[in-house]
Amino acid sequence: DTGVSQDPRHKITKRGQNVTFRCDPISEHNRLYWYRQTLGQGPEFLTYFQNEAQLEKSRLLSDRFSAERPKGSFSTLEIQRTEQGDSAMYLCASSPQGDPTGELFFGEGSRLTVL
Amino acid sequence: DAKTTQPPSMDCAEGRAANLPCNHSTISGNEYVYWYRQIHSQGPQYIIHGLKNNETNEMASLIITEDRKSSTLILPHATLRDTAVYYCIVRVGGTGGFKTIFGAGTRLFVKA
């Protein structure tokens, strides 16, 4: 059994380019979360899916950001027209519905550097 | 979700107990205390959680005060690999909670 998988692990791009990150949650985990983390700060909540439905979006998720989970399995996070302020670690987590602990299982993250 | 306050950093000698405090004076009756840790360049890892009783697992112990306004995470015999950022989080637990809000956490340095 593998944990939460994120791809790519590192991405360097030029300002103005579009980037897409992929997250594969633990199988049978129907809840999926995206977080963003900048240096020295804790992870910031971006959005949350239950199955394919996006149930909550943070105000941090500007119009340039879009997240999808079309079949309720893997998810993608796309950033359009990247800015230098988008440089961060993008973390994905998953959890099973009905789990009494409420534990989140995180991936290793995708580090974005915008030049 | 209630807000938590943690010291920004702490030191601990290897082999000694590490006691990490957390204040959550505005915690609600249905909110749990969760602890996660994040080792450098990795995603956060769940450690333990509790509602009002003290909890222990293979990683740590969680002591929650009777009024639930503060708690302490105890790593009984800290090792160098416990050097990490530790996050104390208060949220509605179990199936009722959806998002976990992280603060800045406490950076624990375990020294040889």
XYZ file of C-alpha atoms in Angstrom, chain B residues 4 6 8 10 23 46 67 80 82 94 102-103 111-112:
14
model
C -4.000 27.845 19.391
C 2.488 27.652 20.814
C 7.954 29.292 18.307
C 12.143 24.713 21.978
C -2.849 27.052 24.728
C -0.445 12.853 12.500
C -10.667 22.953 31.815
C 17.511 13.369 16.969
C 12.211 13.988 16.519
C -13.877 12.516 13.702
C -2.464 24.817 10.945
C -0.703 27.594 12.831
C 20.381 18.053 20.583
C 22.913 15.293 21.180
